[in-house]
Coordinates of C-alpha atoms in Angstrom, one line a residue:
M1 CA -114.0 55.2 48.6
I2 CA -110.7 55.1 50.5
P3 CA -111.3 56.5 54.0
I4 CA -108.7 59.0 55.1
Y5 CA -108.6 59.6 58.9
A6 CA -106.6 62.2 60.7
L7 CA -107.5 61.3 64.2
L8 CA -104.8 63.0 66.2
T9 CA -101.9 65.3 65.5
G10 CA -99.4 66.1 68.1
A11 CA -98.3 69.7 68.7
V12 CA -95.0 69.2 70.6
V13 CA -91.9 71.2 69.9
A14 CA -89.6 69.3 67.6
L15 CA -86.2 68.7 69.0
G16 CA -84.6 66.7 66.2
G17 CA -84.3 63.4 68.2
P18 CA -83.4 60.1 66.5
V19 CA -85.8 57.2 66.0
T20 CA -83.9 54.3 67.5
E21 CA -86.3 51.3 68.0
L22 CA -89.7 49.8 67.1
S23 CA -91.6 47.3 69.3
V24 CA -94.9 45.4 69.0
S25 CA -96.6 43.8 72.0
S26 CA -99.9 42.3 73.0
M27 CA -102.1 44.2 75.5
A28 CA -105.3 42.2 76.3
S29 CA -107.4 42.5 73.1
Q30 CA -105.2 45.3 71.6
T31 CA -102.0 45.6 69.8
S32 CA -99.5 48.1 71.1
V33 CA -96.7 49.6 68.8
F34 CA -94.1 51.7 70.5
I35 CA -91.8 54.0 68.5
A36 CA -88.7 55.0 70.6
V37 CA -87.7 58.6 70.0
E38 CA -85.0 60.5 72.0
G39 CA -86.7 63.7 72.9
S40 CA -90.0 65.2 72.1
V41 CA -91.3 65.1 68.6
D42 CA -94.2 66.5 66.5
Y43 CA -96.2 63.9 64.4
R44 CA -99.1 63.3 62.1
D45 CA -100.9 60.1 61.2
F46 CA -103.5 58.9 58.7
L47 CA -104.9 55.6 57.3
M48 CA -104.7 54.5 53.7
E49 CA -106.2 51.5 51.7
G50 CA -105.1 49.3 48.9
P51 CA -103.7 47.7 51.0
H52 CA -104.7 49.0 54.5
R53 CA -101.9 51.0 56.0
L54 CA -101.4 53.2 59.0
V55 CA -98.9 56.0 58.3
V56 CA -97.1 58.0 61.0
D57 CA -94.8 60.9 60.2
L58 CA -92.4 62.1 62.9
M59 CA -91.3 65.6 62.3
G60 CA -88.0 66.9 63.6
S61 CA -86.5 63.4 63.7
R62 CA -83.9 61.3 62.0
H63 CA -83.8 57.7 61.0
E64 CA -81.4 55.5 63.1
L65 CA -83.2 52.2 62.9
P66 CA -81.1 49.2 61.9
R67 CA -83.1 48.7 58.6
D68 CA -85.8 50.2 56.4
E69 CA -88.2 47.3 56.2
F70 CA -89.3 44.6 58.6
A71 CA -91.1 42.1 56.5
D72 CA -93.3 39.1 57.5
L73 CA -93.9 40.5 60.9
N74 CA -97.5 39.0 61.1
R75 CA -98.4 40.0 64.7
G76 CA -101.6 41.5 66.1
G77 CA -103.0 42.5 62.7
I78 CA -99.7 44.0 61.5
R79 CA -98.2 42.3 58.4
S80 CA -95.0 44.3 58.0
I81 CA -93.5 47.7 58.9
R82 CA -91.6 50.0 56.5
T83 CA -89.6 53.1 57.6
S84 CA -87.7 55.8 55.8
Q85 CA -86.2 59.2 56.1
Y86 CA -89.1 60.8 54.2
S87 CA -87.4 64.2 54.1
A88 CA -84.6 66.0 55.8
D89 CA -86.4 66.2 59.1
V90 CA -89.3 63.7 58.8
V91 CA -89.2 60.0 59.6
R92 CA -92.1 58.0 58.1
V93 CA -93.3 54.7 59.7
V94 CA -95.8 52.7 57.7
L95 CA -97.7 49.8 59.4
V96 CA -99.1 47.4 56.7
L97 CA -102.4 46.0 58.3
S98 CA -104.4 42.9 57.6
E99 CA -107.7 44.9 57.7
K100 CA -109.0 48.3 58.5
T101 CA -108.9 49.1 62.1
V102 CA -109.5 51.8 64.7
Y103 CA -106.4 53.2 66.4
S104 CA -105.1 55.9 68.6
V105 CA -101.7 57.7 68.9
A106 CA -100.4 59.1 72.2
P107 CA -97.0 60.7 72.9
E108 CA -94.9 59.3 75.8
P109 CA -91.7 60.6 77.5
N110 CA -89.4 58.4 75.3
G111 CA -91.4 58.1 72.2
L112 CA -94.8 57.5 70.6
R113 CA -97.3 54.7 71.3
I114 CA -99.9 53.5 68.9
T115 CA -102.8 51.4 70.1
M116 CA -105.2 49.4 67.8
A117 CA -107.6 46.5 67.9
N118 CA -106.1 43.1 67.8
P119 CA -108.1 40.8 65.4
E120 CA -105.8 37.8 65.8
G121 CA -105.4 37.1 69.5
A122 CA -102.3 36.9 71.7
F123 CA -98.9 36.9 70.1
E124 CA -95.2 37.0 71.0
A125 CA -93.7 40.4 71.5
W126 CA -91.3 41.8 68.9
T127 CA -88.6 44.5 68.7
S128 CA -86.7 46.0 65.8
G129 CA -83.6 44.1 66.9
T130 CA -85.4 40.7 66.5
P131 CA -84.9 39.0 63.1
V132 CA -88.2 37.8 61.7
G133 CA -89.0 35.9 58.5
T134 CA -86.7 35.0 55.8
S135 CA -87.0 38.0 53.5
E136 CA -85.5 40.6 55.7
R137 CA -82.8 42.9 54.2
T138 CA -79.2 43.1 55.4
V139 CA -78.8 45.3 58.4
A140 CA -77.9 48.8 57.3
A141 CA -75.7 51.2 59.1
P142 CA -77.4 54.2 60.7
R143 CA -78.1 56.9 58.1
S144 CA -77.7 60.7 58.4
P145 CA -80.6 62.8 57.2
P146 CA -80.4 64.0 53.6
R147 CA -78.7 67.4 53.3
A148 CA -81.1 70.1 52.4
I149 CA -80.3 71.8 49.1
A150 CA -79.9 75.6 49.3
G151 CA -83.0 77.3 47.9
E152 CA -84.9 74.1 47.2
R153 CA -88.6 74.2 46.9
T154 CA -90.7 72.2 49.4
S155 CA -94.1 72.8 47.7
P156 CA -95.1 70.9 44.6
D157 CA -95.0 72.7 41.2
F158 CA -98.1 71.4 39.4
P159 CA -98.3 72.7 35.8
R160 CA -100.6 75.6 35.2
R161 CA -102.8 75.8 32.2
G162 CA -100.9 76.6 29.0
A163 CA -97.5 75.4 30.4
R164 CA -95.3 73.8 27.8
P165 CA -93.7 70.4 28.4
G166 CA -90.3 70.5 29.9
Q167 CA -90.9 73.8 31.7
E168 CA -91.3 72.3 35.2
Q169 CA -88.3 71.9 37.4
Q170 CA -87.6 68.7 39.2
S171 CA -90.4 68.2 41.7
Q172 CA -89.7 68.8 45.3
A173 CA -93.1 67.8 46.6
R174 CA -93.7 65.4 49.5
R175 CA -93.0 61.8 48.6
I176 CA -95.6 59.2 48.8
S177 CA -95.7 55.4 48.9
I178 CA -99.1 54.0 48.2
Q179 CA -100.9 51.0 46.5
F180 CA -104.2 50.9 44.6
T181 CA -105.9 47.8 43.4
N182 CA -109.0 48.3 41.2
T183 CA -109.6 51.6 43.0
P184 CA -112.1 54.1 41.5
I185 CA -110.2 57.1 40.1
Q186 CA -112.3 59.5 42.3
D187 CA -111.0 57.8 45.4
V188 CA -107.4 57.9 44.1
L189 CA -107.8 61.7 43.6
L190 CA -109.2 62.1 47.1
S191 CA -106.2 60.2 48.5
F192 CA -103.8 62.6 46.8
A193 CA -105.9 65.5 48.0
A194 CA -105.8 64.4 51.6
F195 CA -102.1 63.6 51.4
S196 CA -101.0 66.8 49.8
G197 CA -103.5 69.2 51.4
R198 CA -104.5 70.5 47.9
S199 CA -107.9 71.0 46.4
I200 CA -108.5 68.5 43.6
V201 CA -111.7 68.6 41.6
P202 CA -112.5 65.8 39.1
G203 CA -114.7 66.3 36.1
S204 CA -118.1 64.6 35.5
N205 CA -116.6 62.1 33.0
V206 CA -113.5 61.2 35.1
T207 CA -114.1 57.5 35.6
G208 CA -112.2 54.2 35.7
L209 CA -110.4 51.9 38.0
V210 CA -106.7 52.3 39.0
T211 CA -104.2 49.7 39.9
A212 CA -100.8 51.1 40.8
D213 CA -98.0 50.6 43.3
I214 CA -96.3 54.0 44.0
R215 CA -93.1 53.8 46.1
D216 CA -91.3 56.8 47.4
Q217 CA -92.2 59.3 44.6
P218 CA -93.2 62.9 44.7
W219 CA -97.0 62.9 45.0
D220 CA -97.5 65.3 42.0
V221 CA -95.3 63.1 39.7
A222 CA -97.2 60.0 40.8
M223 CA -100.5 61.6 40.2
R224 CA -99.6 62.9 36.8
A225 CA -98.4 59.4 35.8
I226 CA -101.6 57.8 36.9
L227 CA -103.7 60.4 35.1
S228 CA -101.8 60.2 31.8
R229 CA -102.3 56.4 31.7
H230 CA -106.0 56.9 31.9
G231 CA -106.3 59.7 29.3
L232 CA -106.8 62.4 31.9
V233 CA -105.1 65.8 32.3
A234 CA -104.7 68.0 35.4
E235 CA -104.5 71.8 35.3
E236 CA -104.1 74.3 38.1
D237 CA -106.2 77.4 37.9
D238 CA -105.3 80.9 39.1
Y239 CA -106.7 80.0 42.6
G240 CA -104.6 76.9 43.1
I241 CA -107.3 74.4 42.5
I242 CA -106.3 71.3 40.5
V243 CA -108.9 70.4 37.9
V244 CA -108.9 66.9 36.5
D245 CA -110.7 66.4 33.2
N246 CA -111.0 63.9 30.3
I247 CA -109.0 65.1 27.3
G248 CA -112.1 64.9 25.1
D249 CA -114.1 67.0 27.6
L250 CA -111.3 69.5 27.8
N251 CA -111.4 69.9 24.0
D252 CA -115.2 70.3 24.0
R253 CA -115.0 73.0 26.7
E254 CA -112.3 74.9 24.8
A255 CA -114.6 74.8 21.7
V256 CA -117.1 77.1 23.5
E257 CA -114.7 79.0 25.7
P258 CA -114.8 82.8 25.1
I259 CA -112.1 84.2 22.8
R260 CA -109.8 86.8 24.3
T261 CA -107.7 89.3 22.3
V262 CA -104.4 90.4 23.9
A263 CA -101.7 92.6 22.4
Y264 CA -98.1 91.6 23.3
R265 CA -95.5 94.4 23.0
I266 CA -92.3 93.1 21.5
N267 CA -89.2 94.7 22.9
Y268 CA -86.1 93.1 21.4
G269 CA -87.3 91.6 18.1
T270 CA -89.8 92.2 15.4
A271 CA -93.4 91.2 15.6
S272 CA -93.3 89.7 12.1
E273 CA -90.4 87.4 13.0
L274 CA -92.1 86.1 16.2
Q275 CA -95.5 85.6 14.5
T276 CA -94.2 82.5 12.8
A277 CA -93.2 81.0 16.1
I278 CA -96.6 81.7 17.7
Q279 CA -98.7 80.3 14.9
P280 CA -98.4 76.6 16.0
L281 CA -99.7 77.3 19.5
L282 CA -103.1 78.6 18.2
S283 CA -106.3 76.7 18.4
E284 CA -108.6 76.2 15.5
R285 CA -110.5 79.4 16.4
G286 CA -107.4 81.4 17.1
S287 CA -105.6 84.0 15.0
V288 CA -102.5 86.2 15.3
T289 CA -101.5 89.4 13.4
S290 CA -98.6 91.8 13.8
G291 CA -98.8 95.6 14.2
Q292 CA -95.9 97.0 12.4
G293 CA -96.3 100.6 13.7
T294 CA -96.3 99.6 17.3
N295 CA -94.3 96.3 17.0
T296 CA -96.9 94.2 18.7
L297 CA -98.4 90.8 18.3
I298 CA -102.2 90.7 18.5
V299 CA -103.4 87.2 19.5
S300 CA -107.1 86.2 19.6
D301 CA -107.7 82.8 21.3
I302 CA -108.8 81.0 24.4
Q303 CA -107.2 81.5 27.8
R304 CA -105.0 78.4 27.6
V305 CA -103.4 79.6 24.4
Q306 CA -102.9 83.1 25.8
D307 CA -101.0 81.6 28.7
A308 CA -98.9 79.5 26.3
V309 CA -98.1 82.5 24.1
R310 CA -97.2 84.6 27.1
A311 CA -94.8 81.9 28.4
L312 CA -93.2 81.4 25.0
L313 CA -92.6 85.1 24.5
V314 CA -90.8 85.3 27.8
D315 CA -88.2 82.9 26.3
L316 CA -88.1 84.4 22.8
D317 CA -88.3 88.2 23.3
V318 CA -85.0 88.6 25.1
R319 CA -82.1 90.9 24.5
T320 CA -79.9 89.5 21.8
P321 CA -76.1 89.9 22.2
Q322 CA -74.3 92.1 19.7
V323 CA -71.0 91.4 18.0
N324 CA -68.6 93.9 16.8
I325 CA -66.8 92.7 13.7
R326 CA -63.5 94.2 12.6
A327 CA -62.0 93.1 9.3
K328 CA -58.7 94.0 7.6
I329 CA -58.5 93.2 3.9
I330 CA -55.1 93.5 2.2
F331 CA -54.7 93.4 -1.5
V332 CA -51.1 93.3 -3.0
N333 CA -50.7 93.6 -6.7
R334 CA -47.2 93.1 -8.3
T335 CA -46.5 93.6 -12.0
D336 CA -43.1 92.8 -13.5
L337 CA -42.6 94.1 -17.1
N338 CA -39.5 93.5 -19.4
E339 CA -39.4 94.7 -23.0
L340 CA -36.6 94.7 -25.6
G341 CA -36.9 95.6 -29.2
V342 CA -34.9 96.5 -32.3
T343 CA -36.4 98.6 -35.2
Y344 CA -35.0 99.4 -38.6
E345 CA -35.6 102.0 -41.3
L346 CA -33.9 102.2 -44.7
K347 CA -34.0 105.5 -46.6
D348 CA -33.0 106.5 -50.2
S349 CA -32.1 110.2 -50.5
R350 CA -32.9 110.0 -54.2
G351 CA -35.9 107.7 -54.1
N352 CA -38.5 106.0 -51.9
Q353 CA -38.7 106.9 -48.2
L354 CA -41.2 105.7 -45.6
N355 CA -40.1 108.0 -42.8
E356 CA -42.0 106.2 -40.0
L357 CA -39.2 106.2 -37.4
S358 CA -37.6 109.5 -38.2
S359 CA -37.8 112.5 -40.6
G360 CA -36.2 112.2 -44.0
A361 CA -34.8 114.4 -46.9
F362 CA -34.9 114.2 -50.7
D363 CA -32.4 115.9 -53.1
S364 CA -35.1 117.1 -55.5
N365 CA -32.8 119.5 -57.5
G366 CA -30.0 117.0 -57.9
N367 CA -27.3 119.3 -56.7
G368 CA -26.0 116.7 -54.3
F369 CA -26.9 118.7 -51.2
I370 CA -29.9 118.6 -49.0
D371 CA -31.3 122.1 -48.8
D372 CA -33.7 123.3 -46.0
D373 CA -36.7 123.1 -48.2
E374 CA -35.9 119.5 -49.1
E375 CA -36.6 118.0 -45.7
I376 CA -39.5 115.5 -45.3
A377 CA -41.4 115.3 -41.9
Q378 CA -41.6 112.1 -40.0
G379 CA -44.7 110.1 -41.0
E380 CA -44.8 111.6 -44.5
A381 CA -43.9 108.9 -47.0
L382 CA -42.2 109.6 -50.4
V383 CA -42.8 107.2 -53.3
L384 CA -41.1 107.6 -56.6
L385 CA -42.4 105.4 -59.4
G386 CA -39.5 105.9 -61.8
G387 CA -36.0 104.7 -61.3
N388 CA -34.5 102.1 -59.0
S389 CA -35.0 102.8 -55.3
V390 CA -35.3 100.7 -52.1
A391 CA -36.9 101.7 -48.8
A392 CA -37.7 99.4 -45.9
L393 CA -39.1 99.2 -42.3
G394 CA -38.5 96.6 -39.6
N395 CA -40.7 96.3 -36.4
A396 CA -41.7 99.9 -36.9
N397 CA -45.2 99.3 -35.4
S398 CA -44.0 97.3 -32.4
R399 CA -41.7 99.7 -30.6
V400 CA -41.3 99.7 -26.8
A401 CA -43.6 102.3 -25.2
S402 CA -41.8 104.8 -23.0
P403 CA -38.5 102.9 -23.0
T404 CA -36.0 103.4 -20.2
L405 CA -33.1 102.9 -22.6
S406 CA -33.0 103.9 -26.3
L407 CA -30.0 103.5 -28.7
L408 CA -29.8 105.0 -32.2
T409 CA -27.4 103.9 -34.9
S410 CA -27.2 105.0 -38.5
L411 CA -25.2 103.7 -41.5
V412 CA -24.8 105.7 -44.8
I413 CA -24.0 103.7 -47.9
G414 CA -24.1 105.9 -51.0
R415 CA -27.4 107.5 -51.3
H416 CA -29.0 104.9 -48.8
Q417 CA -29.1 105.5 -45.0
L418 CA -29.9 102.6 -42.5
I419 CA -31.3 103.9 -39.1
S420 CA -31.6 101.4 -36.2
F421 CA -33.3 101.9 -32.8
I422 CA -32.7 99.7 -29.8
D423 CA -35.3 100.2 -27.0
A424 CA -35.3 98.5 -23.6
L425 CA -37.7 98.7 -20.7
S426 CA -37.8 96.9 -17.3
S427 CA -40.3 98.0 -14.6
V428 CA -41.8 96.7 -11.4
N429 CA -45.2 98.0 -10.2
L430 CA -46.2 97.2 -6.6
S431 CA -49.5 98.3 -5.2
D432 CA -50.8 97.7 -1.6
I433 CA -54.5 98.3 -1.0
Q434 CA -55.9 97.9 2.5
A435 CA -59.5 98.2 3.6
E436 CA -60.5 98.0 7.3
P437 CA -64.3 97.8 7.5
Q438 CA -65.9 97.6 10.9
T439 CA -69.5 97.1 12.0
T440 CA -71.7 95.9 14.9
V441 CA -74.5 93.4 14.2
L442 CA -77.0 91.5 16.3
D443 CA -76.4 87.8 17.0
N444 CA -77.6 85.5 14.2
Q445 CA -78.0 88.4 11.8
T446 CA -75.9 89.1 8.7
A447 CA -73.8 92.2 8.3
R448 CA -72.9 93.2 4.7
L449 CA -70.4 95.9 3.7
K450 CA -69.7 96.9 0.1
V451 CA -67.2 99.4 -1.4
G452 CA -67.3 99.2 -5.1
T453 CA -69.1 99.9 -8.3
D454 CA -72.1 98.4 -10.1
V455 CA -70.9 97.7 -13.6
P456 CA -73.5 97.6 -16.5
V457 CA -73.1 94.4 -18.4
R458 CA -74.8 94.1 -21.8
T459 CA -76.2 90.8 -22.9
I460 CA -77.1 90.4 -26.6
D461 CA -79.8 87.9 -27.6
A462 CA -78.7 86.9 -31.1
G463 CA -81.5 84.4 -31.4
S464 CA -84.1 87.1 -31.7
G465 CA -82.9 88.3 -35.1
G466 CA -83.1 86.9 -38.5
G467 CA -86.8 85.8 -38.2
Q468 CA -89.5 86.2 -40.8
G469 CA -90.5 89.5 -39.2
G470 CA -87.1 91.0 -39.8
T471 CA -86.4 91.7 -36.1
F472 CA -82.9 92.6 -35.0
P473 CA -80.9 91.2 -32.0
T474 CA -81.9 92.7 -28.7
A475 CA -79.5 93.8 -25.9
Q476 CA -80.3 93.9 -22.2
V477 CA -78.2 95.6 -19.5
A478 CA -77.8 94.1 -16.0
L479 CA -75.8 95.7 -13.2
E480 CA -73.0 93.5 -11.8
E481 CA -71.5 94.2 -8.3
T482 CA -67.8 94.7 -8.2
G483 CA -65.4 95.9 -5.5
I484 CA -64.9 94.8 -1.9
I485 CA -67.9 92.9 -0.4
L486 CA -67.8 91.5 3.1
E487 CA -70.7 89.4 4.6
A488 CA -70.4 88.1 8.2
T489 CA -73.0 86.3 10.3
P490 CA -72.0 85.6 14.0
H491 CA -73.6 83.1 16.3
V492 CA -72.7 83.4 20.0
T493 CA -72.5 80.1 21.7
A494 CA -73.4 79.2 25.3
N495 CA -69.7 79.2 26.5
G496 CA -68.9 82.6 25.0
D497 CA -67.3 81.5 21.7
I498 CA -68.5 82.8 18.3
L499 CA -69.5 80.7 15.4
L500 CA -68.7 83.0 12.4
E501 CA -70.0 82.5 8.9
L502 CA -67.8 84.7 6.7
S503 CA -67.8 85.6 3.0
V504 CA -65.3 88.0 1.4
E505 CA -65.1 89.0 -2.3
R506 CA -62.9 91.2 -4.3
S507 CA -63.9 91.7 -7.9
A508 CA -63.2 93.9 -10.9
A509 CA -64.6 94.3 -14.4
D510 CA -62.4 94.4 -17.5
L511 CA -63.4 95.0 -21.1
A512 CA -63.7 91.9 -23.1
D513 CA -61.9 91.5 -26.4
S514 CA -65.2 90.8 -28.2
D515 CA -68.6 92.5 -28.1
V516 CA -69.8 90.6 -25.0
G517 CA -69.2 93.5 -22.7
F518 CA -67.0 92.9 -19.6
I519 CA -65.2 90.1 -17.9
K520 CA -65.5 89.9 -14.1
Q521 CA -62.4 88.9 -12.3
T522 CA -63.1 87.7 -8.8
Q523 CA -61.2 86.6 -5.7
E524 CA -63.6 85.1 -3.1
A525 CA -63.4 83.3 0.2
T526 CA -66.2 81.6 2.1
T527 CA -65.7 79.9 5.5
R528 CA -67.4 78.9 8.8
V529 CA -65.2 78.9 11.9
L530 CA -65.6 78.7 15.7
I531 CA -63.3 81.2 17.4
G532 CA -63.1 82.8 20.8
D533 CA -64.2 86.3 21.7
G534 CA -61.6 88.7 20.5
E535 CA -59.5 86.2 18.5
T536 CA -58.5 86.9 14.9
H537 CA -59.1 84.5 12.1
V538 CA -56.8 84.8 9.1
I539 CA -57.7 83.8 5.5
A540 CA -54.6 83.8 3.2
G541 CA -53.1 82.0 0.3
L542 CA -55.5 83.5 -2.3
V543 CA -52.8 84.2 -4.9
Q544 CA -53.4 84.7 -8.6
S545 CA -50.4 84.7 -10.9
E546 CA -50.6 85.6 -14.7
R547 CA -47.6 85.5 -17.0
T548 CA -47.7 86.7 -20.7
E549 CA -44.9 86.8 -23.3
V550 CA -45.3 88.4 -26.7
R551 CA -42.8 88.2 -29.6
S552 CA -43.0 90.1 -32.9
G553 CA -40.3 90.7 -35.5
I554 CA -39.0 90.1 -39.0
P555 CA -40.1 86.8 -40.4
L556 CA -37.4 84.1 -40.5
L557 CA -34.8 86.4 -39.1
M558 CA -36.4 86.7 -35.7
N559 CA -36.2 82.9 -35.2
L560 CA -32.5 82.6 -36.0
P561 CA -30.3 81.3 -33.1
L562 CA -28.4 83.9 -31.1
I563 CA -28.8 86.8 -33.6
G564 CA -32.6 86.4 -33.7
R565 CA -33.0 89.0 -30.9
L566 CA -31.7 91.6 -33.3
F567 CA -34.7 91.2 -35.5
R568 CA -37.6 90.9 -33.0
Q569 CA -39.2 92.6 -30.1
T570 CA -39.9 90.7 -26.9
R571 CA -42.5 91.7 -24.2
E572 CA -42.6 89.7 -20.9
Q573 CA -45.2 90.6 -18.2
Q574 CA -46.0 88.8 -14.9
V575 CA -48.9 89.9 -12.7
Q576 CA -49.4 88.5 -9.2
R577 CA -52.4 89.4 -7.0
D578 CA -52.5 88.5 -3.3
L579 CA -55.5 88.6 -1.0
I580 CA -55.2 88.5 2.8
I581 CA -58.2 88.8 5.2
L582 CA -58.1 89.2 8.9
V583 CA -61.4 89.1 10.9
T584 CA -61.7 89.8 14.6
P585 CA -65.2 89.5 16.2
H586 CA -65.8 90.8 19.7
I587 CA -69.0 90.4 21.8
V588 CA -70.3 93.7 23.0
R589 CA -70.9 93.4 26.7
G590 CA -72.2 95.7 29.4
L591 CA -75.8 95.8 27.9
N592 CA -78.3 94.3 30.3

């Protein structure tokens, strides 16, 4: 076992004097080491093995020696001397010895004197200004003590049971330089316990030999590195005792450890959502359920798991930012309509009359005059089977509906009358529809707004009919969403921007020409953009244009050049639909 001696600790008020010189001299059968310090200083000292070393810490001092290491000294049982600014106000002096020795430390007016047995006989005196050996480093300029970081921790942060990897902050524990050569692990742990002043208890199956060279590392980091290479783990209990165990023993102990049941109240989320995140932390005997009525997670497991669950919930059950989403959806529909048509009707006052375009008259008594009782109403046809008579219609069923201009001409030739109608229509229909939905949604959640109609759409299964059983085709009705539908999912980034997933739809249902039900016309935009808080994202260019032209008229005549327009009706229609979307997300602040 490595003996750790603390023979003498000074209790002098620290005045912050610099360490300026080291000297080694021979005194009869003893070796004297003098550490020159300006002013009084507090100190501590102890011995270490693997190799043998005497460590002296001078509190309230700063390092102003010409170099950090004095190698190949080889005087009076001292092989070499290492020095360092161990912390902001502690200078460490390490004497590397050839063998274990008995020593004493005594303060003097201008420094500290160390006296130890000399196993090698008389030697030449040495000071830190004397070059020795061939492996010395280049002389370094005096160094200032490291600047203390505001709020830094000086005590080690050893992981407690249930702590997750990556939770520990960078260690600020005391730094240690030590070597072990085939040293029993129990002795290594006792060395760390003596150095740190902590209680370290090894388990019964903690065995093995350690060979390691630790140089200027935090003691807790160095200890964890040694333990992990030997399949050991260290945990700190509620009383601050560090327990070291074999991983296998730790698992065996957990297999018989009592099960505890703890209810965790969820404040900002739902228990069912967090239950999935907790599940991987459970042991083989553990279980987790959610209480919907009280929004709690009920965890039954060993203490290590309970600690891990508690630590994880601290990170997960936090207030989630809210995002206010304002959208402005603009629909512009423009319809241009132009119609021009010429219709004809030929009547015979003594014969056939169709009377589709206007009322007629028939000289039934043959007196050559049309009496009041001889008028024929419009739409009432007169057909005489005897005699020669001609009646005709042209484009009668393709007249312009609600024309803005109508011209009527008539031509009488004997007993025949030719009536012509010229109808014209030109119209522009412009509609501007604006919707401004607004909602507030939690971060990473989807908000959905809908203003529209669920249209029943009939589907006919023609394949079900015509079978041997004489079944008929069946029809099923499904509801199809139409109207304005807005879906937005915000994600607040660490720098205050918003990653927005956006989907906007405008749809309408029109009757189909056949018996299939309806045709759904849709304008839709889906995007994912990163924008700043309060900025507006614009989606435009969703334009749909539709142009139709219908011609109907008297065969052959309607296709004649130039005069063909007199024998046909033309209908031209152009429909243009524009969709513009403006979305402005804003983070709701002021909720802590």
